[in-house]
Tab-separated table of C-alpha atoms in Angstrom:
chain	number	residue	atom	x	y	z
A	631	MET	CA	113.762	106.500	99.961
A	632	THR	CA	117.087	107.576	101.499
A	633	LYS	CA	119.376	104.789	102.644
A	634	SER	CA	121.504	105.241	105.735
A	635	PRO	CA	125.282	104.863	105.187
A	636	GLU	CA	125.476	101.632	107.208
A	637	ASN	CA	122.872	100.064	104.923
A	638	ILE	CA	124.790	100.640	101.676
A	639	ILE	CA	125.998	97.230	100.529
A	640	THR	CA	128.674	96.860	97.850
A	641	LEU	CA	128.306	93.867	95.575
A	642	PRO	CA	131.466	91.785	95.060
A	643	ALA	CA	133.274	92.447	91.779
A	644	TRP	CA	133.107	88.792	90.657
A	645	LEU	CA	129.297	88.892	90.697
A	646	ASP	CA	128.996	91.366	87.837
A	647	ALA	CA	130.040	88.745	85.274
A	648	LEU	CA	126.898	86.800	86.234
A	649	ARG	CA	124.510	89.725	85.847
A	650	GLN	CA	121.444	89.064	83.710
A	651	PRO	CA	121.274	91.737	80.969
A	652	ASP	CA	118.468	94.241	81.561
A	653	GLU	CA	117.403	93.843	77.944
A	654	LYS	CA	116.141	90.314	78.622
A	655	GLN	CA	113.786	91.461	81.372
A	656	ALA	CA	112.636	94.370	79.218
A	657	ALA	CA	111.936	92.028	76.301
A	658	ALA	CA	109.949	89.672	78.554
A	659	TYR	CA	107.932	92.627	79.814
A	660	GLU	CA	107.156	93.852	76.289
A	661	ALA	CA	106.161	90.328	75.186
A	662	CYS	CA	103.824	89.891	78.163
A	663	PRO	CA	100.136	90.429	77.226
A	664	SER	CA	98.980	93.881	78.286
A	665	ASP	CA	96.168	92.635	80.528
A	666	PHE	CA	98.590	90.324	82.343
A	667	ARG	CA	101.030	93.220	82.834
A	668	ALA	CA	98.145	95.300	84.135
A	669	GLY	CA	97.427	92.566	86.656
A	670	LEU	CA	100.950	92.769	88.078
A	671	LYS	CA	100.690	96.556	88.240
A	672	THR	CA	97.478	96.114	90.217
A	673	ALA	CA	99.285	93.769	92.616
A	674	ILE	CA	101.970	96.404	93.203
A	675	ALA	CA	99.370	99.137	93.733
A	676	PHE	CA	97.521	96.873	96.163
A	677	ALA	CA	100.680	96.392	98.249
A	678	PHE	CA	101.113	100.171	98.492
A	679	HIS	CA	97.439	100.458	99.458
A	680	LEU	CA	97.782	97.770	102.131
A	681	TRP	CA	101.006	98.874	103.791
A	682	GLY	CA	102.199	102.177	102.392
A	683	GLU	CA	105.887	103.082	102.442
A	684	SER	CA	107.876	102.883	105.678
A	685	ALA	CA	110.188	105.580	106.944
A	686	SER	CA	113.824	104.664	106.369
A	687	SER	CA	114.634	104.605	110.067
A	688	PHE	CA	113.200	106.136	113.203
A	689	ASP	CA	113.524	106.234	116.987
A	690	THR	CA	110.780	106.561	119.562
A	691	ARG	CA	111.546	107.379	123.199
A	692	LEU	CA	109.254	107.029	126.182
A	693	GLU	CA	110.062	108.122	129.729
A	694	ASN	CA	107.442	107.402	132.396
A	695	SER	CA	108.064	108.759	135.870
A	696	HIS	CA	105.160	106.724	137.285
A	697	THR	CA	106.590	103.356	136.218
A	698	GLY	CA	110.209	104.426	136.637
A	699	PHE	CA	111.300	103.203	133.194
A	700	VAL	CA	112.690	104.912	130.129
A	701	HIS	CA	113.188	103.202	126.789
A	702	THR	CA	114.070	103.959	123.188
A	703	LEU	CA	112.822	101.810	120.349
A	704	SER	CA	114.754	102.059	117.079
A	705	SER	CA	113.593	100.649	113.750
A	706	ARG	CA	115.601	100.413	110.565
A	707	PRO	CA	115.341	98.464	107.306
A	708	ALA	CA	117.471	95.376	106.791
A	709	ALA	CA	120.720	96.085	104.962
A	710	TRP	CA	120.141	93.546	102.195
A	711	LEU	CA	117.857	90.880	100.799
A	712	PHE	CA	119.017	87.811	98.889
A	713	ALA	CA	116.280	86.088	96.862
A	714	LEU	CA	117.030	82.783	95.132
A	715	LEU	CA	114.733	81.431	92.421
A	716	SER	CA	114.593	77.918	91.123
A	717	PRO	CA	114.349	78.333	87.318
A	718	ASP	CA	111.204	76.165	87.538
A	719	TYR	CA	109.468	78.520	89.962
A	720	LEU	CA	106.257	79.571	88.228
A	721	SER	CA	104.388	82.263	90.161
A	722	PRO	CA	105.028	85.914	89.315
A	723	ALA	CA	102.172	86.864	91.651
A	724	ARG	CA	103.655	85.231	94.739
A	725	PHE	CA	107.136	86.506	93.833
A	726	ILE	CA	105.865	90.093	93.642
A	727	ALA	CA	103.980	89.617	96.917
A	728	ALA	CA	107.197	88.497	98.642
A	729	ILE	CA	109.432	91.255	97.259
A	730	LEU	CA	107.124	94.263	97.617
A	731	PRO	CA	107.169	94.323	101.442
A	732	ALA	CA	110.975	94.502	101.322
A	733	ILE	CA	110.820	97.413	98.877
A	734	LEU	CA	108.246	99.192	101.041
A	735	ALA	CA	110.346	98.573	104.157
A	736	GLY	CA	113.302	100.336	102.525
A	737	VAL	CA	115.745	97.404	102.371
A	738	GLY	CA	119.126	98.750	101.341
A	739	ARG	CA	120.035	96.274	98.577
A	740	ILE	CA	117.758	93.693	96.950
A	741	ILE	CA	119.602	90.952	95.068
A	742	ILE	CA	117.597	88.572	92.868
A	743	THR	CA	119.279	85.373	91.718
A	744	SER	CA	118.267	82.340	89.695
A	745	LEU	CA	120.022	78.984	89.503
A	746	ASP	CA	121.804	78.064	86.254
A	747	THR	CA	119.349	79.779	83.905
A	748	ALA	CA	116.851	82.601	83.811
A	749	PRO	CA	113.379	81.872	85.168
A	750	SER	CA	110.214	81.921	83.063
A	751	PRO	CA	109.329	84.979	80.948
A	752	ALA	CA	106.515	85.708	83.410
A	753	LEU	CA	109.041	85.967	86.270
A	754	CYS	CA	111.388	88.087	84.153
A	755	ALA	CA	108.484	90.431	83.402
A	756	ALA	CA	107.715	90.678	87.124
A	757	ILE	CA	111.362	91.458	87.908
A	758	GLU	CA	111.331	94.228	85.295
A	759	LEU	CA	108.036	95.673	86.511
A	760	ALA	CA	109.216	95.741	90.133
A	761	GLY	CA	112.299	97.743	89.099
A	762	LEU	CA	114.757	95.138	90.409
A	763	GLU	CA	118.106	95.878	88.775
A	764	ASP	CA	120.424	93.486	90.637
A	765	PHE	CA	119.518	90.196	88.942
A	766	PHE	CA	122.104	87.433	88.524
A	767	ILE	CA	122.283	83.856	87.231
A	768	LEU	CA	124.317	81.736	89.655
A	769	PRO	CA	125.712	78.309	88.718
A	770	SER	CA	124.461	75.664	91.123
A	771	ASN	CA	127.706	73.655	91.141
A	772	THR	CA	130.366	76.305	91.820
A	773	GLY	CA	129.758	77.369	95.399
A	774	ASP	CA	128.726	80.877	94.330
A	775	VAL	CA	125.514	80.812	96.381
A	776	PRO	CA	127.174	80.302	99.806
A	777	ARG	CA	130.074	82.519	98.754
A	778	LEU	CA	127.756	85.431	98.001
A	779	LEU	CA	125.793	84.956	101.223
A	780	ARG	CA	129.000	84.934	103.266
A	781	GLU	CA	130.341	88.055	101.574
A	782	LEU	CA	127.089	89.926	102.105
A	783	HIS	CA	127.017	88.810	105.737
A	784	ALA	CA	130.604	89.976	106.219
A	785	GLN	CA	129.580	93.506	105.213
A	786	ASN	CA	126.436	93.572	107.342
A	787	SER	CA	124.875	90.683	109.227
A	788	ASP	CA	121.387	92.228	109.070
A	789	GLY	CA	120.149	90.465	105.935
A	790	ARG	CA	117.165	88.407	104.843
A	791	VAL	CA	116.984	85.334	102.593
A	792	LEU	CA	113.957	84.389	100.470
A	793	LEU	CA	113.777	81.059	98.622
A	794	PHE	CA	111.426	80.270	95.747
A	795	PRO	CA	111.619	76.522	95.102
A	796	SER	CA	110.407	74.347	92.276
A	797	ALA	CA	107.099	72.576	92.825
A	798	THR	CA	108.455	69.378	91.288
A	799	ASN	CA	111.946	68.822	92.675
A	800	GLU	CA	114.312	69.933	95.428
A	801	ASP	CA	117.095	72.122	94.063
A	802	SER	CA	120.537	71.497	95.524
A	803	GLY	CA	121.366	75.189	95.231
A	804	LEU	CA	118.397	76.122	97.409
A	805	SER	CA	119.443	73.503	99.960
A	806	VAL	CA	122.927	75.035	100.143
A	807	ALA	CA	121.426	78.513	100.571
A	808	ARG	CA	119.210	77.198	103.364
A	809	GLN	CA	122.166	75.574	105.122
A	810	THR	CA	124.376	78.641	104.767
A	811	ALA	CA	121.639	80.947	106.064
A	812	GLY	CA	121.290	78.674	109.091
A	813	ILE	CA	125.025	78.755	109.797
A	814	LEU	CA	125.081	82.544	109.491
A	815	LYS	CA	121.908	82.934	111.613
A	816	LEU	CA	120.121	84.812	108.835
A	817	GLN	CA	116.353	85.123	108.804
A	818	LEU	CA	115.016	82.875	106.041
A	819	TRP	CA	111.610	82.433	104.419
A	820	GLN	CA	110.600	79.922	101.749
A	821	ASP	CA	107.520	80.007	99.558
A	822	ASP	CA	104.995	77.187	99.733
A	823	THR	CA	104.692	75.718	96.264
A	824	ALA	CA	101.618	74.399	94.454
A	825	PRO	CA	98.920	76.160	96.495
A	826	ARG	CA	95.307	75.105	96.079
A	827	LEU	CA	93.134	77.944	94.797
A	828	SER	CA	89.389	78.061	94.272
A	829	ILE	CA	87.425	80.077	91.743
A	830	THR	CA	83.818	80.763	92.693
A	831	ARG	CA	81.634	82.174	89.960
A	832	THR	CA	78.109	83.553	90.151
A	833	ALA	CA	75.051	82.731	88.105
A	834	ASP	CA	74.948	86.288	86.777
A	835	GLU	CA	78.443	86.291	85.266
A	836	LYS	CA	77.004	86.663	81.766
A	837	GLY	CA	75.068	89.722	82.891
A	838	ALA	CA	78.206	91.201	84.384
A	839	ARG	CA	79.984	90.798	81.049
A	840	GLU	CA	77.132	92.461	79.219
A	841	LYS	CA	77.327	95.398	81.634
A	842	HIS	CA	81.127	95.577	81.085
A	843	GLU	CA	81.721	94.858	84.751
A	844	ASN	CA	84.797	93.064	86.014
A	845	VAL	CA	84.649	89.298	85.694
A	846	LEU	CA	87.135	86.823	87.135
A	847	ARG	CA	89.821	85.849	84.624
A	848	ARG	CA	90.776	82.210	85.038
A	849	ASP	CA	93.522	82.593	82.432
A	850	ILE	CA	95.215	85.336	84.466
A	851	ILE	CA	94.957	83.302	87.680
A	852	THR	CA	96.536	80.318	85.924
A	853	TRP	CA	99.342	82.503	84.556
A	854	ALA	CA	99.955	84.278	87.871
A	855	HIS	CA	100.149	80.982	89.789
A	856	GLY	CA	101.633	78.605	87.249
A	857	ASP	CA	102.171	75.824	89.804
A	858	ALA	CA	98.773	76.064	91.508
A	859	GLN	CA	96.018	73.494	91.691
A	860	ILE	CA	92.858	75.360	90.729
A	861	LEU	CA	89.486	74.100	91.944
A	862	ASP	CA	85.939	75.168	91.158
A	863	ARG	CA	84.705	74.536	94.689
A	864	GLU	CA	85.332	75.679	98.238
A	865	GLU	CA	86.900	73.323	100.760
A	866	CYS	CA	89.399	73.364	103.615
A	867	GLY	CA	93.031	73.596	102.650
A	868	ILE	CA	92.396	76.302	100.052
A	869	ALA	CA	95.132	78.940	100.137
A	870	ALA	CA	93.006	81.627	98.472
A	871	HIS	CA	89.526	82.105	97.059
A	872	PHE	CA	88.929	84.135	93.902
A	873	VAL	CA	85.275	85.131	93.972
A	874	GLN	CA	82.971	86.997	91.637
A	875	GLU	CA	81.676	90.015	93.510
A	876	HIS	CA	78.117	89.871	94.750
A	877	PRO	CA	75.888	92.942	94.445
A	878	ASP	CA	76.209	93.473	98.201
A	879	GLY	CA	79.945	92.771	98.337
A	880	PHE	CA	81.833	89.655	99.339
A	881	PRO	CA	79.997	86.706	100.818
A	882	ASP	CA	80.410	86.115	104.535
A	883	ALA	CA	83.861	84.605	105.090
A	884	SER	CA	83.111	83.303	108.596
A	885	GLY	CA	83.624	79.601	108.973
A	886	THR	CA	85.917	79.326	105.954
A	887	CYS	CA	89.399	77.797	106.080
A	888	SER	CA	91.099	80.270	103.729
A	889	PRO	CA	92.704	83.559	104.830
A	890	LEU	CA	92.559	85.215	101.390
A	891	PHE	CA	89.632	86.355	99.233
A	892	PHE	CA	90.144	88.350	96.040
A	893	GLY	CA	87.562	89.754	93.649
A	894	PRO	CA	87.650	90.387	89.889
A	895	GLY	CA	90.622	92.416	88.701
A	896	LEU	CA	92.752	91.197	91.625
A	897	GLU	CA	93.705	87.849	90.094
A	898	THR	CA	97.426	88.591	90.503
A	899	CYS	CA	97.200	89.823	94.094
A	900	TRP	CA	98.580	87.759	96.935
A	901	ILE	CA	99.667	88.133	100.549
A	902	HIS	CA	102.201	85.986	102.378
A	903	PRO	CA	101.042	86.049	106.025
A	904	LEU	CA	104.580	86.172	107.439
A	905	LEU	CA	106.021	88.666	104.948
A	906	LYS	CA	104.872	92.088	106.020
A	907	PRO	CA	107.212	95.090	105.807
A	908	GLU	CA	108.033	94.589	109.491
A	909	TYR	CA	109.726	91.295	108.595
A	910	PHE	CA	112.313	93.273	106.636
A	911	ARG	CA	112.999	95.745	109.428
A	912	THR	CA	115.095	95.340	112.574
A	913	CYS	CA	114.032	96.784	115.906
A	914	THR	CA	116.374	97.589	118.771
A	915	LEU	CA	115.143	98.251	122.300
A	916	ARG	CA	117.256	100.186	124.833
A	917	ALA	CA	115.725	100.363	128.320
A	918	CYS	CA	116.753	101.341	131.836
A	919	PHE	CA	115.437	102.789	135.080
A	920	ILE	CA	115.012	106.550	135.273
A	921	HIS	CA	117.893	107.950	137.296
A	922	SER	CA	116.709	110.108	140.150
């Protein structure tokens, strides 16, 4: 995807000393069990299926002599994305689901950072699989987080900030990022930790195994959402249902409280309702009366 010149962001020279060596992500990927890696690949393929790839930038113009108005609507990808991980963040599935829309939207520069130390091997494997090359470890007590945000903003104010907090404690570095983003008027999104997930199995699961059909993998769900509370029942407040396919397809979802249902083989898939590719694009409207 071609990037427009105004969307090319240069990273500050001081940041390179904090770069996480690519070899560590590659080693985490190689050490990841093959079926778990396949799950993350499925999640990436599903995002392409759901949204496709956006054009880098485009303009649409409409002139209507009956209404007397003319307008041009321009859309372009954000210049940069800054993602900050707590090292205790434990969901490669939800991380991938947050980053993929930015990739598909054509964001100019995607910067992944972690506080003080690298995140879990599962997250490092996800970073490698997503092809994210700008990955840095930022000390939480040096002011590097607000410094980097300010320097990115100085180059181009059209950025996005994603925060991935720990489920167990509030990280001071994430708080500083949140405060700095607010001062700079940057769009910010934060993941909800410790979601409640349900796994619904069918009575014929044994038969499905014997027929070599897909069966829900609880171990993959647990790995993909390391901070989740997993239930074996349906109730309100469930963030997502993982259901064994019925012969006639999914059960009727009407009347349920959950927005997400995934079948076997999609244990690593996830959707953040607010993070569609459009979130990572900026639209500009220019309108006026038609001059007679």
